[in-house]
């Protein structure tokens, strides 16, 4: 059992009843866990709880992400890398309602993972 990510070498050694022996060494690479959680709502009211929207990513499992957020008419209200959305467009808080997101997360091997969905902004 490996307790952390990394590269580990394992070795198997065998010897029969006549004294003949052999061994083999094999490298095992344990990758970080790639885990994403996208909230279904957020409340940008500056109370210190759920004030921003973005993907919750397990540390070490990704390189970076790009996020676009669209209003109900398909207009882009947010388009940034590695930044959570504060619910504002041009420094003005957006209205309550449903919004959609398109997020591309690049994992530790730089492989893209596309995520789309919707969420609620409520003040």
Short mmCIF file of N, CA and C in Angstrom, two decimals:
data_model
loop_
_atom_site.label_atom_id
_atom_site.label_comp_id
_atom_site.label_asym_id
_atom_site.label_seq_id
_atom_site.Cartn_x
_atom_site.Cartn_y
_atom_site.Cartn_z
N UNK A 1 0.86 -1.18 0.00
CA UNK A 1 0.00 0.00 0.00
C UNK A 1 0.90 1.23 0.00
N UNK A 2 0.57 2.18 -0.90
CA UNK A 2 1.34 3.41 -1.00
C UNK A 2 0.54 4.54 -0.38
N UNK A 3 1.18 5.32 0.47
CA UNK A 3 0.47 6.37 1.20
C UNK A 3 0.52 7.73 0.52
N UNK A 4 1.27 7.85 -0.57
CA UNK A 4 1.41 9.14 -1.22
C UNK A 4 1.62 8.93 -2.71
N UNK A 5 1.51 10.03 -3.47
CA UNK A 5 1.79 9.96 -4.89
C UNK A 5 3.29 9.91 -5.12
N UNK A 6 3.69 9.44 -6.29
CA UNK A 6 5.11 9.39 -6.62
C UNK A 6 5.45 8.16 -7.42
N UNK A 7 6.73 7.96 -7.59
CA UNK A 7 7.26 6.82 -8.33
C UNK A 7 7.92 5.88 -7.32
N UNK A 8 7.52 4.63 -7.35
CA UNK A 8 8.02 3.64 -6.39
C UNK A 8 8.51 2.41 -7.15
N UNK A 9 9.59 1.83 -6.67
CA UNK A 9 10.12 0.60 -7.26
C UNK A 9 9.81 -0.56 -6.33
N UNK A 10 9.25 -1.61 -6.91
CA UNK A 10 8.98 -2.82 -6.15
C UNK A 10 9.84 -3.95 -6.73
N UNK A 11 10.22 -4.87 -5.87
CA UNK A 11 11.07 -5.97 -6.33
C UNK A 11 10.50 -7.28 -5.81
N UNK A 12 10.48 -8.26 -6.71
CA UNK A 12 10.08 -9.61 -6.36
C UNK A 12 11.32 -10.50 -6.46
N UNK A 13 11.62 -11.21 -5.40
CA UNK A 13 12.76 -12.12 -5.37
C UNK A 13 12.21 -13.51 -5.08
N UNK A 14 12.71 -14.49 -5.83
CA UNK A 14 12.25 -15.87 -5.65
C UNK A 14 13.45 -16.82 -5.69
N UNK A 15 13.35 -17.86 -4.89
CA UNK A 15 14.41 -18.88 -4.87
C UNK A 15 13.73 -20.24 -4.70
N UNK A 16 14.17 -21.22 -5.52
CA UNK A 16 13.56 -22.55 -5.40
C UNK A 16 14.36 -23.42 -4.43
N UNK A 17 13.91 -24.66 -4.29
CA UNK A 17 14.55 -25.57 -3.31
C UNK A 17 15.96 -25.98 -3.70
N UNK A 18 16.40 -25.70 -4.96
CA UNK A 18 17.74 -26.06 -5.41
C UNK A 18 18.71 -24.88 -5.31
N UNK A 19 18.24 -23.77 -4.79
CA UNK A 19 19.12 -22.61 -4.65
C UNK A 19 19.13 -21.69 -5.85
N UNK A 20 18.36 -22.01 -6.88
CA UNK A 20 18.28 -21.12 -8.05
C UNK A 20 17.37 -19.94 -7.69
N UNK A 21 17.81 -18.76 -8.05
CA UNK A 21 17.02 -17.58 -7.70
C UNK A 21 16.92 -16.62 -8.89
N UNK A 22 15.96 -15.75 -8.78
CA UNK A 22 15.76 -14.71 -9.80
C UNK A 22 15.00 -13.57 -9.13
N UNK A 23 15.06 -12.42 -9.76
CA UNK A 23 14.31 -11.27 -9.24
C UNK A 23 13.89 -10.39 -10.41
N UNK A 24 12.89 -9.60 -10.15
CA UNK A 24 12.42 -8.62 -11.12
C UNK A 24 12.07 -7.35 -10.36
N UNK A 25 12.38 -6.22 -10.95
CA UNK A 25 12.05 -4.92 -10.37
C UNK A 25 11.10 -4.21 -11.32
N UNK A 26 10.09 -3.57 -10.75
CA UNK A 26 9.08 -2.88 -11.56
C UNK A 26 8.77 -1.53 -10.92
N UNK A 27 8.68 -0.50 -11.76
CA UNK A 27 8.32 0.83 -11.27
C UNK A 27 6.80 0.98 -11.28
N UNK A 28 6.28 1.48 -10.18
CA UNK A 28 4.85 1.77 -10.06
C UNK A 28 4.71 3.27 -9.83
N UNK A 29 3.88 3.91 -10.67
CA UNK A 29 3.65 5.35 -10.54
C UNK A 29 2.25 5.56 -9.97
N UNK A 30 2.18 6.25 -8.84
CA UNK A 30 0.90 6.57 -8.21
C UNK A 30 0.60 8.04 -8.52
N UNK A 31 -0.46 8.27 -9.30
CA UNK A 31 -0.84 9.62 -9.69
C UNK A 31 -1.74 10.27 -8.64
N UNK A 32 -1.76 11.60 -8.61
CA UNK A 32 -2.67 12.28 -7.68
C UNK A 32 -4.12 12.03 -8.07
N UNK A 33 -4.99 12.13 -7.10
CA UNK A 33 -6.42 11.94 -7.35
C UNK A 33 -6.95 13.17 -8.08
N UNK A 34 -7.72 12.94 -9.13
CA UNK A 34 -8.34 14.02 -9.90
C UNK A 34 -9.81 14.05 -9.52
N UNK A 35 -10.20 15.04 -8.72
CA UNK A 35 -11.54 15.09 -8.17
C UNK A 35 -12.08 16.51 -8.30
N UNK A 36 -13.28 16.66 -8.88
CA UNK A 36 -13.87 17.97 -9.11
C UNK A 36 -15.28 18.00 -8.52
N UNK A 37 -15.60 19.09 -7.86
CA UNK A 37 -16.95 19.32 -7.36
C UNK A 37 -17.40 20.70 -7.84
N UNK A 38 -18.57 20.77 -8.47
CA UNK A 38 -19.11 22.04 -8.94
C UNK A 38 -20.35 22.36 -8.10
N UNK A 39 -20.37 23.51 -7.43
CA UNK A 39 -21.55 23.87 -6.63
C UNK A 39 -22.79 24.08 -7.50
N UNK A 40 -23.96 23.90 -6.92
CA UNK A 40 -25.21 24.10 -7.65
C UNK A 40 -25.80 25.49 -7.42
N UNK A 41 -25.24 26.23 -6.47
CA UNK A 41 -25.71 27.59 -6.19
C UNK A 41 -24.62 28.35 -5.45
N UNK A 42 -24.73 29.68 -5.49
CA UNK A 42 -23.87 30.52 -4.66
C UNK A 42 -24.57 31.83 -4.35
N UNK A 43 -24.10 32.48 -3.28
CA UNK A 43 -24.75 33.68 -2.76
C UNK A 43 -23.72 34.79 -2.60
N UNK A 44 -23.50 35.59 -3.63
CA UNK A 44 -22.48 36.65 -3.54
C UNK A 44 -22.97 37.87 -2.76
N UNK A 45 -23.16 37.68 -1.44
CA UNK A 45 -23.68 38.76 -0.60
C UNK A 45 -22.68 39.21 0.46
N UNK A 46 -21.42 38.83 0.29
CA UNK A 46 -20.33 39.24 1.20
C UNK A 46 -20.54 38.83 2.66
N UNK A 47 -21.20 37.69 2.89
CA UNK A 47 -21.35 37.22 4.26
C UNK A 47 -20.26 36.22 4.65
N UNK A 48 -19.34 35.96 3.71
CA UNK A 48 -18.24 35.04 4.00
C UNK A 48 -18.55 33.59 3.71
N UNK A 49 -19.75 33.29 3.23
CA UNK A 49 -20.15 31.92 2.92
C UNK A 49 -20.65 31.85 1.48
N UNK A 50 -20.04 31.01 0.67
CA UNK A 50 -20.47 30.79 -0.73
C UNK A 50 -20.56 32.09 -1.53
N UNK A 51 -19.60 32.99 -1.33
CA UNK A 51 -19.61 34.29 -2.01
C UNK A 51 -19.05 34.26 -3.42
N UNK A 52 -18.39 33.17 -3.79
CA UNK A 52 -17.83 33.05 -5.14
C UNK A 52 -18.21 31.70 -5.73
N UNK A 53 -18.13 31.61 -7.06
CA UNK A 53 -18.47 30.37 -7.76
C UNK A 53 -17.27 29.88 -8.55
N UNK A 54 -17.02 28.59 -8.46
CA UNK A 54 -15.95 27.98 -9.24
C UNK A 54 -15.79 26.52 -8.88
N UNK A 55 -14.96 25.81 -9.63
CA UNK A 55 -14.77 24.38 -9.35
C UNK A 55 -13.95 24.17 -8.09
N UNK A 56 -14.38 23.22 -7.28
CA UNK A 56 -13.61 22.83 -6.10
C UNK A 56 -12.77 21.63 -6.52
N UNK A 57 -11.46 21.85 -6.58
CA UNK A 57 -10.54 20.84 -7.12
C UNK A 57 -9.63 20.33 -6.02
N UNK A 58 -9.42 19.03 -6.01
CA UNK A 58 -8.47 18.46 -5.05
C UNK A 58 -7.07 18.92 -5.43
N UNK A 59 -6.33 19.42 -4.46
CA UNK A 59 -4.99 19.96 -4.71
C UNK A 59 -4.09 18.86 -5.25
N UNK A 60 -3.33 19.19 -6.29
CA UNK A 60 -2.38 18.26 -6.88
C UNK A 60 -2.92 17.49 -8.06
N UNK A 61 -4.24 17.48 -8.23
CA UNK A 61 -4.82 16.72 -9.31
C UNK A 61 -4.99 17.48 -10.60
N UNK A 62 -4.64 18.77 -10.61
CA UNK A 62 -4.84 19.55 -11.82
C UNK A 62 -3.72 20.58 -12.00
N UNK A 63 -3.55 21.04 -13.23
CA UNK A 63 -2.57 22.08 -13.55
C UNK A 63 -3.23 23.46 -13.48
N UNK A 64 -4.33 23.62 -14.22
CA UNK A 64 -5.07 24.88 -14.22
C UNK A 64 -6.45 24.63 -14.82
N UNK A 65 -7.31 25.65 -14.75
CA UNK A 65 -8.63 25.53 -15.36
C UNK A 65 -9.01 26.85 -16.01
N UNK A 66 -9.93 26.77 -16.97
CA UNK A 66 -10.50 27.94 -17.64
C UNK A 66 -12.01 27.86 -17.46
N UNK A 67 -12.62 28.98 -17.05
CA UNK A 67 -14.05 28.97 -16.78
C UNK A 67 -14.75 30.13 -17.49
N UNK A 68 -15.85 29.78 -18.18
CA UNK A 68 -16.74 30.77 -18.78
C UNK A 68 -18.11 30.61 -18.13
N UNK A 69 -18.74 31.75 -17.85
CA UNK A 69 -20.08 31.73 -17.29
C UNK A 69 -20.98 32.57 -18.19
N UNK A 70 -22.19 32.03 -18.42
CA UNK A 70 -23.14 32.66 -19.33
C UNK A 70 -24.43 32.99 -18.60
N UNK A 71 -25.05 34.12 -18.97
CA UNK A 71 -26.35 34.47 -18.40
C UNK A 71 -27.45 33.71 -19.15
N UNK A 72 -28.69 33.99 -18.80
CA UNK A 72 -29.82 33.24 -19.39
C UNK A 72 -30.01 33.48 -20.87
N UNK A 73 -29.40 34.53 -21.42
CA UNK A 73 -29.51 34.82 -22.85
C UNK A 73 -28.27 34.36 -23.62
N UNK A 74 -27.35 33.71 -22.93
CA UNK A 74 -26.15 33.20 -23.58
C UNK A 74 -25.00 34.19 -23.63
N UNK A 75 -25.17 35.34 -23.00
CA UNK A 75 -24.10 36.33 -22.95
C UNK A 75 -23.03 35.94 -21.95
N UNK A 76 -21.77 36.15 -22.31
CA UNK A 76 -20.66 35.81 -21.41
C UNK A 76 -20.56 36.87 -20.32
N UNK A 77 -20.65 36.43 -19.06
CA UNK A 77 -20.52 37.35 -17.93
C UNK A 77 -19.20 37.16 -17.20
N UNK A 78 -18.48 36.07 -17.52
CA UNK A 78 -17.20 35.79 -16.87
C UNK A 78 -16.39 34.90 -17.78
N UNK A 79 -15.08 35.18 -17.89
CA UNK A 79 -14.20 34.41 -18.77
C UNK A 79 -12.77 34.54 -18.25
N UNK A 80 -12.33 33.62 -17.39
CA UNK A 80 -11.02 33.74 -16.73
C UNK A 80 -10.37 32.37 -16.53
N UNK A 81 -9.06 32.40 -16.27
CA UNK A 81 -8.30 31.22 -15.86
C UNK A 81 -8.08 31.26 -14.36
N UNK A 82 -8.24 30.11 -13.70
CA UNK A 82 -7.89 29.92 -12.29
C UNK A 82 -8.45 30.99 -11.36
N UNK A 83 -9.63 31.49 -11.65
CA UNK A 83 -10.25 32.53 -10.83
C UNK A 83 -11.71 32.19 -10.60
N UNK A 84 -12.15 32.33 -9.37
CA UNK A 84 -13.57 32.14 -9.06
C UNK A 84 -14.33 33.40 -9.46
N UNK A 85 -15.63 33.24 -9.76
CA UNK A 85 -16.48 34.36 -10.14
C UNK A 85 -17.14 34.94 -8.89
N UNK A 86 -17.11 36.26 -8.77
CA UNK A 86 -17.71 36.94 -7.63
C UNK A 86 -19.15 37.39 -7.88
N UNK A 87 -19.72 36.99 -9.01
CA UNK A 87 -21.11 37.33 -9.32
C UNK A 87 -21.28 38.68 -9.99
N UNK A 88 -20.17 39.31 -10.35
CA UNK A 88 -20.25 40.65 -10.92
C UNK A 88 -19.87 40.67 -12.40
N UNK A 89 -20.47 41.62 -13.10
CA UNK A 89 -20.12 41.94 -14.48
C UNK A 89 -19.91 43.45 -14.52
N UNK A 90 -18.72 43.87 -14.93
CA UNK A 90 -18.36 45.29 -14.94
C UNK A 90 -18.56 45.93 -13.56
N UNK A 91 -18.11 45.22 -12.51
CA UNK A 91 -18.18 45.66 -11.11
C UNK A 91 -19.60 45.85 -10.59
N UNK A 92 -20.59 45.29 -11.27
CA UNK A 92 -21.98 45.37 -10.84
C UNK A 92 -22.50 43.96 -10.63
N UNK A 93 -23.15 43.72 -9.49
CA UNK A 93 -23.67 42.40 -9.17
C UNK A 93 -24.76 41.99 -10.17
N UNK A 94 -24.62 40.80 -10.71
CA UNK A 94 -25.60 40.27 -11.67
C UNK A 94 -26.90 39.92 -10.96
N UNK A 95 -28.01 39.89 -11.70
CA UNK A 95 -29.30 39.57 -11.07
C UNK A 95 -29.40 38.10 -10.67
N UNK A 96 -30.31 37.84 -9.73
CA UNK A 96 -30.62 36.46 -9.34
C UNK A 96 -31.06 35.68 -10.58
N UNK A 97 -30.77 34.39 -10.57
CA UNK A 97 -31.24 33.56 -11.67
C UNK A 97 -30.34 32.39 -11.95
N UNK A 98 -30.67 31.70 -13.04
CA UNK A 98 -29.89 30.55 -13.49
C UNK A 98 -28.79 31.01 -14.43
N UNK A 99 -27.63 30.45 -14.27
CA UNK A 99 -26.47 30.72 -15.12
C UNK A 99 -25.90 29.38 -15.55
N UNK A 100 -25.19 29.36 -16.65
CA UNK A 100 -24.53 28.14 -17.09
C UNK A 100 -23.02 28.36 -17.11
N UNK A 101 -22.30 27.25 -17.01
CA UNK A 101 -20.84 27.32 -17.02
C UNK A 101 -20.28 26.34 -18.03
N UNK A 102 -19.11 26.68 -18.52
CA UNK A 102 -18.28 25.78 -19.34
C UNK A 102 -16.89 25.87 -18.75
N UNK A 103 -16.43 24.77 -18.19
CA UNK A 103 -15.13 24.74 -17.51
C UNK A 103 -14.27 23.67 -18.17
N UNK A 104 -13.04 24.03 -18.46
CA UNK A 104 -12.06 23.05 -18.93
C UNK A 104 -10.97 22.98 -17.88
N UNK A 105 -10.81 21.80 -17.29
CA UNK A 105 -9.78 21.57 -16.28
C UNK A 105 -8.69 20.73 -16.92
N UNK A 106 -7.45 21.17 -16.77
CA UNK A 106 -6.30 20.43 -17.30
C UNK A 106 -5.67 19.68 -16.13
N UNK A 107 -5.66 18.35 -16.24
CA UNK A 107 -5.15 17.53 -15.14
C UNK A 107 -3.63 17.56 -15.09
N UNK A 108 -3.06 16.78 -14.18
CA UNK A 108 -1.62 16.76 -13.94
C UNK A 108 -0.83 16.28 -15.15
N UNK A 109 -1.50 15.61 -16.11
CA UNK A 109 -0.85 15.20 -17.36
C UNK A 109 -1.18 16.17 -18.49
N UNK A 110 -1.80 17.30 -18.16
CA UNK A 110 -2.22 18.35 -19.09
C UNK A 110 -3.32 17.87 -20.04
N UNK A 111 -4.08 16.87 -19.63
CA UNK A 111 -5.22 16.37 -20.41
C UNK A 111 -6.45 17.20 -20.04
N UNK A 112 -7.17 17.74 -21.06
CA UNK A 112 -8.34 18.56 -20.75
C UNK A 112 -9.57 17.73 -20.38
N UNK A 113 -10.33 18.24 -19.43
CA UNK A 113 -11.60 17.64 -19.01
C UNK A 113 -12.65 18.74 -19.08
N UNK A 114 -13.67 18.57 -19.93
CA UNK A 114 -14.71 19.59 -20.12
C UNK A 114 -15.89 19.31 -19.21
N UNK A 115 -16.37 20.35 -18.56
CA UNK A 115 -17.52 20.26 -17.68
C UNK A 115 -18.49 21.37 -18.04
N UNK A 116 -19.76 21.04 -18.16
CA UNK A 116 -20.78 22.05 -18.42
C UNK A 116 -21.96 21.78 -17.50
N UNK A 117 -22.69 22.83 -17.20
CA UNK A 117 -23.85 22.68 -16.34
C UNK A 117 -24.43 24.03 -15.99
N UNK A 118 -25.34 24.01 -15.03
CA UNK A 118 -25.98 25.25 -14.61
C UNK A 118 -25.96 25.36 -13.09
N UNK A 119 -26.19 26.57 -12.62
CA UNK A 119 -26.23 26.84 -11.19
C UNK A 119 -27.12 28.06 -10.96
N UNK A 120 -27.40 28.32 -9.70
CA UNK A 120 -28.26 29.45 -9.33
C UNK A 120 -27.43 30.50 -8.61
N UNK A 121 -27.61 31.74 -9.00
CA UNK A 121 -27.07 32.88 -8.26
C UNK A 121 -28.24 33.47 -7.49
N UNK A 122 -28.10 33.54 -6.18
CA UNK A 122 -29.14 34.13 -5.34
C UNK A 122 -28.48 34.99 -4.28
N UNK A 123 -28.97 36.20 -4.12
CA UNK A 123 -28.35 37.16 -3.19
C UNK A 123 -28.87 37.02 -1.79
#
